[in-house]
Amino acid sequence: MSVEAHKETMAFKAEVSQVLDLVIRSLYSNKEIFLRELVSNASDAIEKLRFESLTDESLLEGDGELRVRVSVDKDAGTLTISDNGIGMSREEVGDTIGSIASSGTRKFLEAMTGDAATDSQLIGQFGVGFYSAFIVADKVTLVTRRAGLPSNQGVRWESTGGGDYTVETVEKAGRGTDVILHLKDDEKEFLEPWRIRSIITKFSDHIAVPIEMLSEPTGEDDEKKEPEWEQINKGTALWQRNRAEISDEEYKDFYKTISHDFEEPLAWVHNRVEGTNEYTSLLYIPKNAPFDLWDRDQKHGVKLYVRRVFIMDEADKLMPMYLRFVKGVVDADDLPLNVSREILQHNRKIDAIRTGNVKRILGLLEKMAKDEPGKYADFWKAFGRVMKEGPAEDFANKEKIAGLLRFASTQSDDESVSLDTYIERMKEGQEKIYYITADTLAAAKNSPHLEIFKKKGIEVLLLTDRVDEWLMSHLTEYKEKAFQNVAKGELDLSAIKTKDSTDEEESKAEAMLDEKLIARLKKVLGDTVKDIRASERLTDSPACLVVEEQDMSSNLARVLSQLGQDAPKPVPIMELNAEHPLIQRLESEADEERFADLAKVLFDQAMLAEGGQLEDPATFVHRLNKLMLSLTD
Ligand code: ADP
């Protein structure tokens, strides 16, 4: 006997027991879903076998009738879901069933809120599907054999859902997996075949694999017919049916089975493309972002079928990264059945399908934004930050994606302003779309850089996501209007006609800085500034910092340094408000030491006001205190 055959008792990873408890608690009000999860795992296993057997027919072991069977044993109190699909090896059982995708488990737990509605949806997205069995069972036995392995290489896994489970190598004649649920005493309703039947027919009609149950016994005692296995679902692939014949309910149920999401989808598009590259796509936008949306190797949600045969999950070539939240199915008629990920990489047909998918999703979003702005706002809340990756990734659709973006602005704290709305509200003579980037909304809103814009009533977009810097480095214009960071370059608003752009403006332009003052300041501030000049931006603050047009913005430099990346810090230009009393005070300061203190404090506070960090905060405080003390002189 090999060592492997020993029965081992293993502890679940610590987090797993916690997840189990949560699953059971959060899903209890929705307990039938366990059946959907297990049947959908079983049908996935069958589809995987169907695919692998295309290249290795021996995997079928002479039994090509692929099906899922659900049966009850009233005496034993068990419900069994059995498939003759791909099965699992001992190692695979350990990896998948014993660890619940352990890498994500901790993150998942952190994401849990304690609110049942939110959490049950998280659980669905997390994919603890198999563990939903413990909602109704106090013991679960899984017996499986990987297709192609000899019959003495079966695996029996068992757990009562406590802290541990057992695995042993056993004999199993048929390939595939039996999941046996030992039902809890108060869950015996699931031993009633009619109950099971009604649950399964509710969600499984469109599952492309036959699901069978034993027929009810009929006839009199002596002529009693043996019960037979009969298919209880239609077994047609939903996406192959005519759009007009599919109800919204069916679309929603189908979404739930393929996505393991307990929520309904936000929207979907279903298309059949005819011609030289024929395919069907059924794509869904979920309501909520999955908890691992920001994970680098987050799974894509589109499944690829070729002529009804499942080929692969997470077909990432079918959707760009910024649309990775889209779930659904693509069924291609003109691809070879033996496509591999490598082939997909360089396939013109796949490229065309992807282009079509993107077009359909963007079209769906455009329509939603126009016709159902409330719904679009929900979408934006869930997925807006991902959409912001779009312009960098998808050059061809840059303008379209830009049209879907939403921003906060000086006229709205919510991210609800579209670029089109912005352009509509532009002032006469305004040619640019102005924006500011900062760490927080408060920092953006109160930045001295906005003073003149507020005064003139010119709208400025407030960008406070980290990804915004990345976005703006790829978005240079929209509908021929250039973007302009208000903290960069020289500002010229003279062409813009606003109600108060009259004499006052001219007088301001005349309020020049004294050359001598500039020279004195430069001497004190040295290399910390690139230049010192009079500001067009300020109305209330004495000073602000800007960078040159071609330099990296100070905010981006901060983001990069927070991310631990070394980036050369842009040397700022200090702009002064010549009319401010402090600047006038500075001009009249005869004491060189106090002049230097004032100048440095001025520089440091300009840095602070735009959300920057001081190189030497203690010295700043020291200088400030010195100046405060001198008030009593
Ligand atoms: P998910 O289906 O979301 O991946 P589950 O917990 O339901 O999460 O299943 C975990 C994994 O266990 C599956 O991805 C699959 O690899 C394996 N598995 C579950 N049920 C079966 C089955 N009936 N046949 C083969 N493999 C299965």
XYZ file of C-alpha atoms and ligand atoms in Angstrom:
660
model
C 0.000 0.000 0.000
C 1.363 3.345 -0.882
C 1.847 5.965 1.748
C -0.813 8.017 0.017
C -3.483 5.467 0.729
C -3.235 6.225 4.437
C -6.161 8.008 5.804
C -4.984 11.430 6.796
C -6.694 13.881 9.052
C -5.875 17.401 8.052
C -6.660 20.685 9.648
C -8.304 23.267 7.476
C -6.289 26.378 7.159
C -7.339 28.524 10.085
C -9.300 30.916 7.923
C -11.296 28.154 6.335
C -13.266 27.322 9.466
C -14.077 30.969 9.862
C -15.225 31.173 6.279
C -17.369 28.110 6.809
C -19.113 29.688 9.754
C -19.714 32.836 7.798
C -21.010 30.977 4.790
C -23.483 29.106 6.879
C -24.639 32.129 8.782
C -24.910 34.512 5.863
C -26.512 32.145 3.426
C -29.013 30.518 5.693
C -31.918 32.638 4.512
C -31.106 31.563 0.987
C -30.206 27.997 1.678
C -31.317 26.257 -1.532
C -28.403 27.848 -3.322
C -26.203 24.985 -2.143
C -27.820 22.853 -4.817
C -27.151 25.376 -7.531
C -23.508 25.581 -6.477
C -22.981 21.823 -6.395
C -24.823 21.150 -9.640
C -22.907 23.921 -11.333
C -19.583 22.468 -10.088
C -20.687 19.084 -11.416
C -21.601 20.469 -14.801
C -18.314 22.388 -14.976
C -16.530 19.091 -14.292
C -18.405 17.504 -17.164
C -17.639 20.312 -19.534
C -13.961 20.073 -18.630
C -13.974 16.367 -19.375
C -15.791 16.899 -22.645
C -13.076 19.317 -23.639
C -10.110 17.202 -22.543
C -11.551 14.132 -24.221
C -11.385 15.914 -27.564
C -7.666 15.331 -27.580
C -7.613 12.193 -25.418
C -10.585 10.000 -26.036
C -9.428 7.395 -23.543
C -10.515 9.732 -20.743
C -14.101 8.795 -21.541
C -13.356 5.223 -20.432
C -16.026 3.962 -22.795
C -18.692 6.042 -21.072
C -19.446 9.059 -23.207
C -22.884 9.793 -21.799
C -22.068 12.697 -19.645
C -24.594 13.654 -17.012
C -25.171 14.869 -13.481
C -27.352 12.727 -11.250
C -29.091 13.871 -8.116
C -30.564 11.291 -5.761
C -31.866 10.980 -2.238
C -31.688 8.174 0.273
C -34.369 8.732 2.864
C -33.179 5.975 5.159
C -29.629 7.210 5.255
C -30.752 10.837 5.287
C -28.453 11.733 2.403
C -28.658 13.749 -0.775
C -26.088 12.918 -3.439
C -24.922 14.945 -6.414
C -22.971 12.745 -8.721
C -21.191 13.503 -11.981
C -19.112 11.486 -14.417
C -16.960 14.465 -15.263
C -13.268 15.137 -14.927
C -12.964 14.239 -11.203
C -10.039 15.145 -8.990
C -6.759 13.557 -7.986
C -5.743 13.449 -4.349
C -3.557 16.440 -4.858
C -6.332 18.399 -6.526
C -8.694 17.615 -3.672
C -6.143 19.007 -1.241
C -5.584 22.108 -3.319
C -9.164 22.988 -4.078
C -11.463 21.485 -1.500
C -9.132 21.635 1.484
C -7.986 25.159 1.143
C -10.759 27.277 -0.399
C -8.406 29.184 -2.634
C -6.442 29.938 0.484
C -4.466 32.854 -0.878
C -7.579 34.954 -1.101
C -9.183 33.755 2.092
C -7.688 36.288 4.404
C -8.486 39.166 2.105
C -11.962 37.857 1.816
C -12.389 37.804 5.577
C -11.170 41.349 5.772
C -13.731 42.358 3.221
C -16.583 40.898 5.268
C -18.754 43.572 6.801
C -21.079 41.726 9.166
C -24.040 42.888 7.133
C -25.761 39.729 5.917
C -26.873 41.083 2.562
C -23.468 42.429 1.596
C -21.640 39.408 2.936
C -23.737 36.813 1.183
C -22.950 38.522 -2.039
C -19.250 38.597 -1.197
C -19.308 34.910 -0.484
C -20.750 34.299 -3.903
C -18.039 36.326 -5.540
C -15.424 34.652 -3.494
C -16.488 31.294 -4.829
C -16.837 29.195 -1.699
C -19.474 27.386 -3.695
C -18.647 23.891 -2.508
C -18.771 24.905 1.122
C -22.362 25.989 0.813
C -23.068 22.262 1.315
C -22.558 22.853 5.025
C -25.584 25.092 5.192
C -27.778 22.017 5.118
C -25.398 19.160 5.909
C -23.582 18.344 9.121
C -21.267 16.018 7.275
C -20.139 16.034 3.645
C -18.448 13.111 1.933
C -16.839 13.601 -1.432
C -15.687 10.586 -3.408
C -13.909 11.327 -6.630
C -11.602 9.888 -9.233
C -9.758 11.858 -11.830
C -10.530 10.680 -15.375
C -7.642 8.606 -16.695
C -6.381 7.414 -13.294
C -6.829 3.740 -12.376
C -9.815 2.751 -10.244
C -7.686 2.298 -7.126
C -6.775 5.979 -7.257
C -10.101 7.283 -6.035
C -10.144 9.788 -3.197
C -12.542 9.999 -0.307
C -12.742 13.304 1.483
C -14.949 13.899 4.458
C -15.612 16.709 6.846
C -18.142 17.739 9.418
C -17.331 21.349 8.717
C -15.429 21.740 11.963
C -11.726 22.386 12.069
C -10.558 19.401 10.045
C -11.241 16.900 7.306
C -10.014 13.469 6.302
C -8.689 12.246 2.975
C -7.929 8.710 1.965
C -7.245 6.901 -1.261
C -10.047 4.508 -2.138
C -11.332 2.306 -4.917
C -13.762 4.065 -7.256
C -15.012 2.333 -10.362
C -16.555 5.210 -12.270
C -14.662 8.422 -12.880
C -16.042 11.721 -11.635
C -17.311 12.966 -8.334
C -20.031 12.075 -5.856
C -20.855 14.656 -3.263
C -22.872 13.092 -0.458
C -24.607 15.431 1.945
C -25.607 14.023 5.305
C -28.461 16.354 5.974
C -28.967 18.074 9.289
C -32.034 16.935 11.217
C -33.972 20.065 10.442
C -33.091 20.015 6.747
C -34.896 16.831 5.849
C -37.067 18.707 3.378
C -34.201 18.174 0.964
C -34.920 14.452 1.004
C -38.161 15.074 -0.865
C -37.565 14.435 -4.563
C -40.242 16.936 -5.626
C -38.534 19.643 -3.582
C -35.175 18.927 -5.198
C -36.754 18.733 -8.616
C -38.417 22.098 -8.263
C -35.196 23.771 -7.143
C -33.180 22.266 -9.947
C -35.627 23.063 -12.701
C -35.692 26.629 -11.474
C -32.046 27.266 -12.230
C -30.780 24.530 -14.463
C -32.792 24.530 -17.654
C -30.091 26.336 -19.549
C -27.212 24.298 -18.174
C -25.897 22.559 -21.241
C -25.408 19.261 -19.402
C -28.249 16.808 -18.661
C -29.292 16.680 -15.031
C -31.071 13.498 -14.101
C -33.216 12.272 -11.240
C -34.958 8.978 -10.738
C -38.524 8.859 -11.946
C -41.265 8.466 -9.382
C -42.374 4.853 -9.076
C -45.651 4.255 -10.957
C -48.089 1.364 -11.403
C -49.496 -1.188 -8.947
C -47.405 -3.236 -6.575
C -46.900 -6.332 -8.723
C -46.274 -4.469 -11.968
C -44.289 -1.737 -10.339
C -41.922 -0.243 -12.858
C -38.363 0.213 -11.740
C -37.605 3.908 -11.442
C -35.491 5.203 -14.300
C -33.100 8.082 -14.627
C -34.763 10.903 -16.462
C -33.484 14.244 -17.554
C -35.180 17.036 -15.642
C -33.666 20.105 -17.282
C -34.074 21.228 -20.868
C -30.332 21.110 -21.273
C -30.211 23.717 -23.997
C -27.595 26.389 -23.840
C -29.461 29.594 -23.044
C -27.267 31.745 -25.251
C -28.200 29.678 -28.292
C -31.834 30.532 -27.974
C -33.531 33.403 -29.676
C -33.381 36.630 -27.702
C -37.094 37.237 -28.068
C -37.885 33.917 -26.404
C -35.782 34.439 -23.313
C -37.355 36.092 -20.304
C -35.508 38.478 -18.019
C -35.861 35.890 -15.263
C -34.047 33.329 -17.374
C -31.280 35.751 -18.180
C -30.870 36.563 -14.498
C -30.879 32.924 -13.397
C -28.305 32.074 -15.990
C -26.106 34.890 -14.757
C -26.281 33.560 -11.222
C -25.172 30.081 -12.251
C -22.228 31.200 -14.315
C -21.041 33.939 -12.010
C -21.703 32.447 -8.561
C -23.103 35.847 -7.710
C -26.213 35.936 -5.561
C -27.202 39.349 -6.809
C -28.945 39.967 -10.051
C -26.858 41.439 -12.835
C -27.013 45.161 -13.526
C -27.368 44.711 -17.282
C -26.631 42.343 -20.125
C -26.205 42.175 -23.919
C -26.898 39.134 -26.016
C -25.779 38.995 -29.639
C -25.447 36.663 -32.517
C -22.880 37.636 -35.135
C -23.227 36.107 -38.610
C -20.768 36.198 -41.470
C -17.237 34.936 -41.810
C -16.645 34.793 -38.080
C -19.827 33.564 -36.495
C -20.295 33.655 -32.791
C -22.741 34.325 -30.007
C -21.972 36.417 -26.991
C -23.971 36.879 -23.828
C -22.250 39.378 -21.580
C -23.267 40.647 -18.164
C -22.308 43.598 -16.028
C -22.561 42.668 -12.330
C -24.096 44.979 -9.756
C -21.157 44.927 -7.415
C -17.428 44.713 -7.741
C -15.917 41.425 -6.601
C -13.759 41.738 -3.526
C -10.656 40.909 -5.532
C -11.203 43.379 -8.353
C -7.814 44.897 -7.616
C -5.961 41.634 -7.447
C -3.445 41.512 -10.251
C -4.382 38.001 -11.226
C -8.031 38.476 -10.680
C -9.977 36.045 -12.829
C -11.729 37.211 -15.926
C -15.345 36.243 -16.106
C -15.918 35.261 -19.725
C -16.172 31.598 -20.632
C -15.271 30.432 -24.101
C -17.272 27.746 -25.869
C -16.706 26.441 -29.361
C -19.880 25.088 -30.957
C -21.495 24.503 -27.548
C -18.423 22.758 -26.156
C -16.935 24.471 -23.151
C -13.294 25.334 -23.823
C -12.110 27.467 -20.962
C -12.955 29.705 -18.069
C -11.388 33.084 -17.596
C -10.759 33.546 -21.264
C -8.820 36.748 -20.728
C -8.248 37.261 -24.420
C -11.932 37.941 -24.870
C -12.018 41.083 -22.743
C -9.443 43.757 -22.021
C -8.235 44.242 -18.445
C -10.333 47.327 -17.815
C -13.480 45.309 -18.524
C -12.390 42.369 -16.394
C -15.564 42.583 -14.322
C -17.729 41.498 -17.262
C -19.115 37.973 -16.955
C -20.637 35.796 -19.597
C -20.228 33.400 -22.425
C -18.802 33.540 -25.920
C -19.618 30.631 -28.184
C -17.594 30.690 -31.398
C -18.521 28.637 -34.440
C -15.351 29.030 -36.414
C -12.577 28.165 -33.992
C -10.943 24.760 -33.815
C -12.051 22.733 -30.813
C -8.499 22.220 -29.689
C -7.774 25.889 -29.102
C -5.290 26.546 -26.365
C -4.431 29.758 -24.569
C -1.410 30.075 -26.832
C -3.515 29.849 -29.952
C -5.906 32.429 -28.572
C -3.017 34.786 -28.117
C -2.555 35.243 -31.834
C -5.866 34.491 -33.401
C -7.501 36.993 -35.707
C -10.945 35.627 -35.019
C -10.447 35.970 -31.286
C -9.241 39.533 -31.802
C -12.361 40.299 -33.784
C -14.569 38.773 -31.089
C -12.818 40.809 -28.444
C -13.276 43.984 -30.439
C -16.953 43.144 -30.807
C -17.313 42.409 -27.101
C -15.765 45.718 -26.145
C -17.981 47.573 -28.571
C -21.076 45.918 -27.139
C -20.188 46.584 -23.517
C -19.257 50.202 -24.183
C -22.464 50.593 -26.183
C -24.472 49.111 -23.339
C -22.853 51.518 -20.902
C -23.427 54.516 -23.151
C -27.067 53.657 -23.434
C -27.362 53.142 -19.698
C -25.679 56.472 -19.000
C -28.147 58.193 -21.295
C -31.389 56.402 -20.435
C -30.851 55.288 -16.849
C -28.484 57.731 -15.165
C -29.278 56.369 -11.688
C -28.261 52.897 -12.723
C -25.184 54.267 -14.417
C -24.221 56.049 -11.205
C -24.351 52.661 -9.439
C -22.201 51.176 -12.143
C -19.714 53.995 -11.825
C -19.512 53.557 -8.067
C -18.717 49.874 -8.433
C -16.453 49.915 -11.485
C -15.474 53.488 -12.254
C -11.928 53.085 -11.062
C -11.413 50.121 -13.344
C -12.866 52.003 -16.283
C -10.230 54.669 -15.692
C -7.619 52.147 -16.782
C -9.347 52.098 -20.160
C -7.821 55.032 -22.035
C -4.314 53.730 -21.363
C -5.132 50.194 -22.400
C -7.519 50.627 -25.272
C -6.263 53.304 -27.568
C -8.869 52.696 -30.244
C -11.736 53.338 -27.845
C -10.126 56.161 -25.912
C -12.704 58.784 -26.835
C -15.634 56.467 -26.165
C -14.258 55.482 -22.766
C -13.517 59.110 -21.938
C -17.158 59.874 -22.619
C -18.115 57.310 -19.978
C -15.862 58.734 -17.276
C -17.351 60.624 -14.356
C -15.578 63.122 -12.137
C -16.103 65.214 -9.071
C -15.705 68.903 -9.820
C -15.885 72.306 -8.234
C -19.600 72.035 -9.006
C -20.205 68.530 -7.643
C -18.721 66.525 -4.801
C -19.932 63.221 -6.262
C -18.210 61.645 -9.160
C -21.050 62.535 -11.468
C -19.739 65.049 -13.980
C -19.152 63.725 -17.477
C -16.782 65.417 -19.876
C -19.727 66.279 -22.077
C -21.440 68.014 -19.178
C -18.211 69.839 -18.434
C -17.892 71.011 -22.011
C -21.500 72.211 -22.039
C -20.781 74.315 -18.963
C -17.552 75.797 -20.278
C -17.346 79.588 -20.269
C -17.274 81.584 -23.465
C -13.752 81.604 -24.777
C -12.696 78.641 -22.617
C -10.754 76.141 -24.703
C -9.420 73.769 -22.083
C -10.758 71.234 -19.644
C -9.217 72.167 -16.310
C -8.457 69.630 -13.631
C -6.539 69.250 -10.423
C -5.075 66.101 -8.894
C -4.726 65.653 -5.148
C -4.730 63.036 -2.429
C -8.174 63.780 -1.082
C -11.267 65.606 -2.177
C -10.778 68.183 0.580
C -7.205 68.863 -0.517
C -8.328 69.240 -4.107
C -11.265 71.486 -3.300
C -9.348 73.843 -1.059
C -6.181 73.999 -3.051
C -4.895 77.530 -3.647
C -4.598 76.598 -7.301
C -8.357 76.828 -7.603
C -8.767 80.318 -6.216
C -8.949 82.189 -9.485
C -11.159 79.485 -11.030
C -13.615 79.761 -8.181
C -13.645 83.503 -8.451
C -14.330 83.392 -12.158
C -16.794 80.523 -11.850
C -14.770 78.255 -14.142
C -15.386 74.584 -13.384
C -12.404 72.405 -12.471
C -12.469 68.616 -12.285
C -11.239 67.251 -8.961
C -9.222 64.067 -9.398
C -8.368 62.193 -6.235
C -7.891 58.533 -7.191
C -4.374 57.273 -7.532
C -5.241 55.913 -10.920
C -6.228 59.416 -12.056
C -2.616 60.438 -12.637
C -2.193 57.420 -14.843
C -5.450 58.214 -16.590
C -4.511 61.824 -17.268
C -1.131 60.868 -18.637
C -3.000 59.019 -21.384
C -5.876 61.376 -21.849
C -4.667 64.539 -23.483
C -7.856 65.728 -25.099
C -11.544 65.024 -25.459
C -13.611 66.273 -28.372
C -10.690 68.469 -29.351
C -10.522 70.142 -25.972
C -7.145 69.751 -24.315
C -6.850 68.856 -20.651
C -4.957 71.258 -18.450
C -3.663 70.530 -14.961
C -4.216 73.772 -13.025
C -1.012 73.238 -11.045
C 1.141 73.190 -14.128
C 2.634 75.803 -16.372
C 1.678 79.415 -16.817
C -1.962 80.131 -16.504
C -3.699 82.364 -18.965
C -7.397 82.814 -18.466
C -7.560 86.125 -20.246
C -9.499 84.783 -23.235
C -12.249 83.451 -21.021
C -15.164 85.775 -20.615
C -16.652 85.714 -17.163
C -18.958 88.230 -15.570
C -16.244 89.902 -13.514
C -13.462 89.787 -16.040
C -13.495 93.548 -16.292
C -11.351 96.358 -14.981
C -10.416 94.532 -11.845
C -8.617 92.008 -13.992
C -6.502 94.591 -15.668
C -5.570 96.208 -12.424
C -4.453 92.824 -11.149
C -2.217 92.289 -14.106
C -0.567 95.549 -13.226
C 0.078 94.494 -9.653
C 3.593 93.419 -10.462
C 6.124 91.926 -8.178
C 9.048 94.046 -7.318
C 12.208 92.746 -9.031
C 14.227 93.382 -5.909
C 11.856 91.236 -3.858
C 12.198 88.373 -6.330
C 15.964 88.588 -6.192
C 15.993 88.579 -2.391
C 13.665 85.576 -2.273
C 15.720 83.633 -4.795
C 18.776 84.175 -2.694
C 17.035 82.783 0.372
C 15.238 79.883 -1.273
C 18.049 78.857 -3.605
C 17.610 75.465 -5.286
C 14.299 74.682 -3.670
C 12.580 76.737 -6.352
C 13.052 76.814 -10.066
C 11.683 80.295 -10.384
C 9.616 82.899 -8.583
C 6.939 84.877 -10.352
C 3.692 86.748 -9.937
C 0.650 84.520 -9.904
C -2.482 84.594 -12.036
C -3.985 81.878 -9.896
C -4.298 83.350 -6.434
C -6.934 85.551 -4.890
C -6.776 84.650 -1.176
C -3.505 82.845 -0.570
C -0.137 84.580 -0.580
C 1.706 81.868 -2.490
C 1.411 78.584 -4.321
C 3.677 76.100 -6.050
C 3.353 74.999 -9.633
C 5.454 72.859 -11.915
C 6.333 73.357 -15.526
C 4.019 71.964 -18.147
C 6.323 69.125 -19.095
C 7.233 68.156 -15.513
C 5.648 65.394 -13.543
C 2.908 66.790 -11.312
C 3.784 67.061 -7.635
C 0.843 64.830 -6.822
C 2.143 62.101 -9.101
C 5.583 62.402 -7.533
C 3.934 61.892 -4.132
C 1.911 58.901 -5.331
C 5.041 57.298 -6.739
C 7.022 57.837 -3.577
C 4.157 56.361 -1.514
C 4.370 53.347 -3.786
C 8.050 53.145 -2.980
C 9.226 54.190 -6.418
C 12.060 56.590 -6.811
C 11.100 59.402 -9.064
C 12.977 62.651 -9.470
C 11.026 65.270 -7.539
C 9.973 68.122 -9.791
C 11.432 71.423 -8.628
C 8.510 73.805 -8.215
C 8.047 77.353 -9.308
C 6.799 79.581 -6.504
C 4.043 81.947 -7.514
C 3.198 84.921 -5.351
C 0.042 86.918 -4.973
C 1.422 90.448 -5.318
C -1.664 91.954 -3.731
C -1.557 89.883 -0.611
C -0.680 91.804 2.582
C 1.873 89.182 3.549
C 3.789 89.713 0.329
C 3.689 93.438 0.910
C 4.847 92.853 4.475
C 7.707 90.759 3.118
C 8.746 93.514 0.790
C 9.080 95.966 3.642
C 11.028 93.595 5.897
C 14.442 95.080 6.468
C 15.788 92.465 8.885
C 17.437 89.826 6.644
C 17.093 87.019 9.147
C 13.413 87.601 9.643
C 12.989 88.018 5.888
C 14.515 84.570 5.416
C 12.222 83.026 8.022
C 9.160 84.569 6.446
C 10.183 83.459 2.967
C 10.803 79.880 4.053
C 7.567 79.677 5.990
C 5.780 81.002 2.942
C 7.305 78.318 0.777
C 6.552 75.560 3.267
C 2.946 76.581 3.707
C 2.443 76.661 -0.028
C 3.744 73.100 -0.024
C 1.363 72.108 2.767
C -1.618 73.827 1.171
C -1.380 71.681 -1.911
C -1.188 68.515 0.165
C 2.563 68.139 -0.053
C 4.964 67.039 2.626
C 7.717 69.106 4.142
C 11.285 67.920 3.904
C 11.918 69.198 7.401
C 8.726 69.754 9.386
C 10.485 70.433 12.695
C 12.374 73.394 11.301
C 9.164 74.740 9.836
C 7.493 74.577 13.249
C 10.506 76.152 14.853
C 10.451 79.088 12.422
C 6.749 79.523 12.789
C 7.065 79.633 16.565
C 9.795 82.180 16.279
C 7.544 84.363 14.153
C 4.637 83.880 16.508
C 6.728 84.939 19.471
C 7.828 88.026 17.631
C 4.156 89.040 17.505
C 4.419 90.057 21.142
C 7.391 92.313 20.488
P -15.471 27.472 -7.560
O -16.405 26.522 -8.263
O -15.977 28.866 -7.477
O -14.055 27.387 -8.037
P -15.902 25.672 -5.369
O -15.593 25.742 -3.909
O -17.330 25.417 -5.695
O -15.411 27.018 -6.008
O -15.011 24.567 -5.995
C -13.626 24.609 -5.847
C -12.956 23.758 -6.887
O -13.123 22.375 -6.567
C -13.506 23.890 -8.293
O -12.960 24.985 -8.969
C -13.064 22.565 -8.905
O -11.715 22.626 -9.303
C -13.179 21.611 -7.745
N -14.472 20.901 -7.798
C -15.583 21.165 -7.079
N -16.567 20.300 -7.394
C -16.070 19.489 -8.335
C -16.587 18.368 -9.081
N -17.836 17.948 -8.936
N -15.761 17.779 -9.964
C -14.483 18.190 -10.148
N -13.948 19.226 -9.495
C -14.721 19.876 -8.599
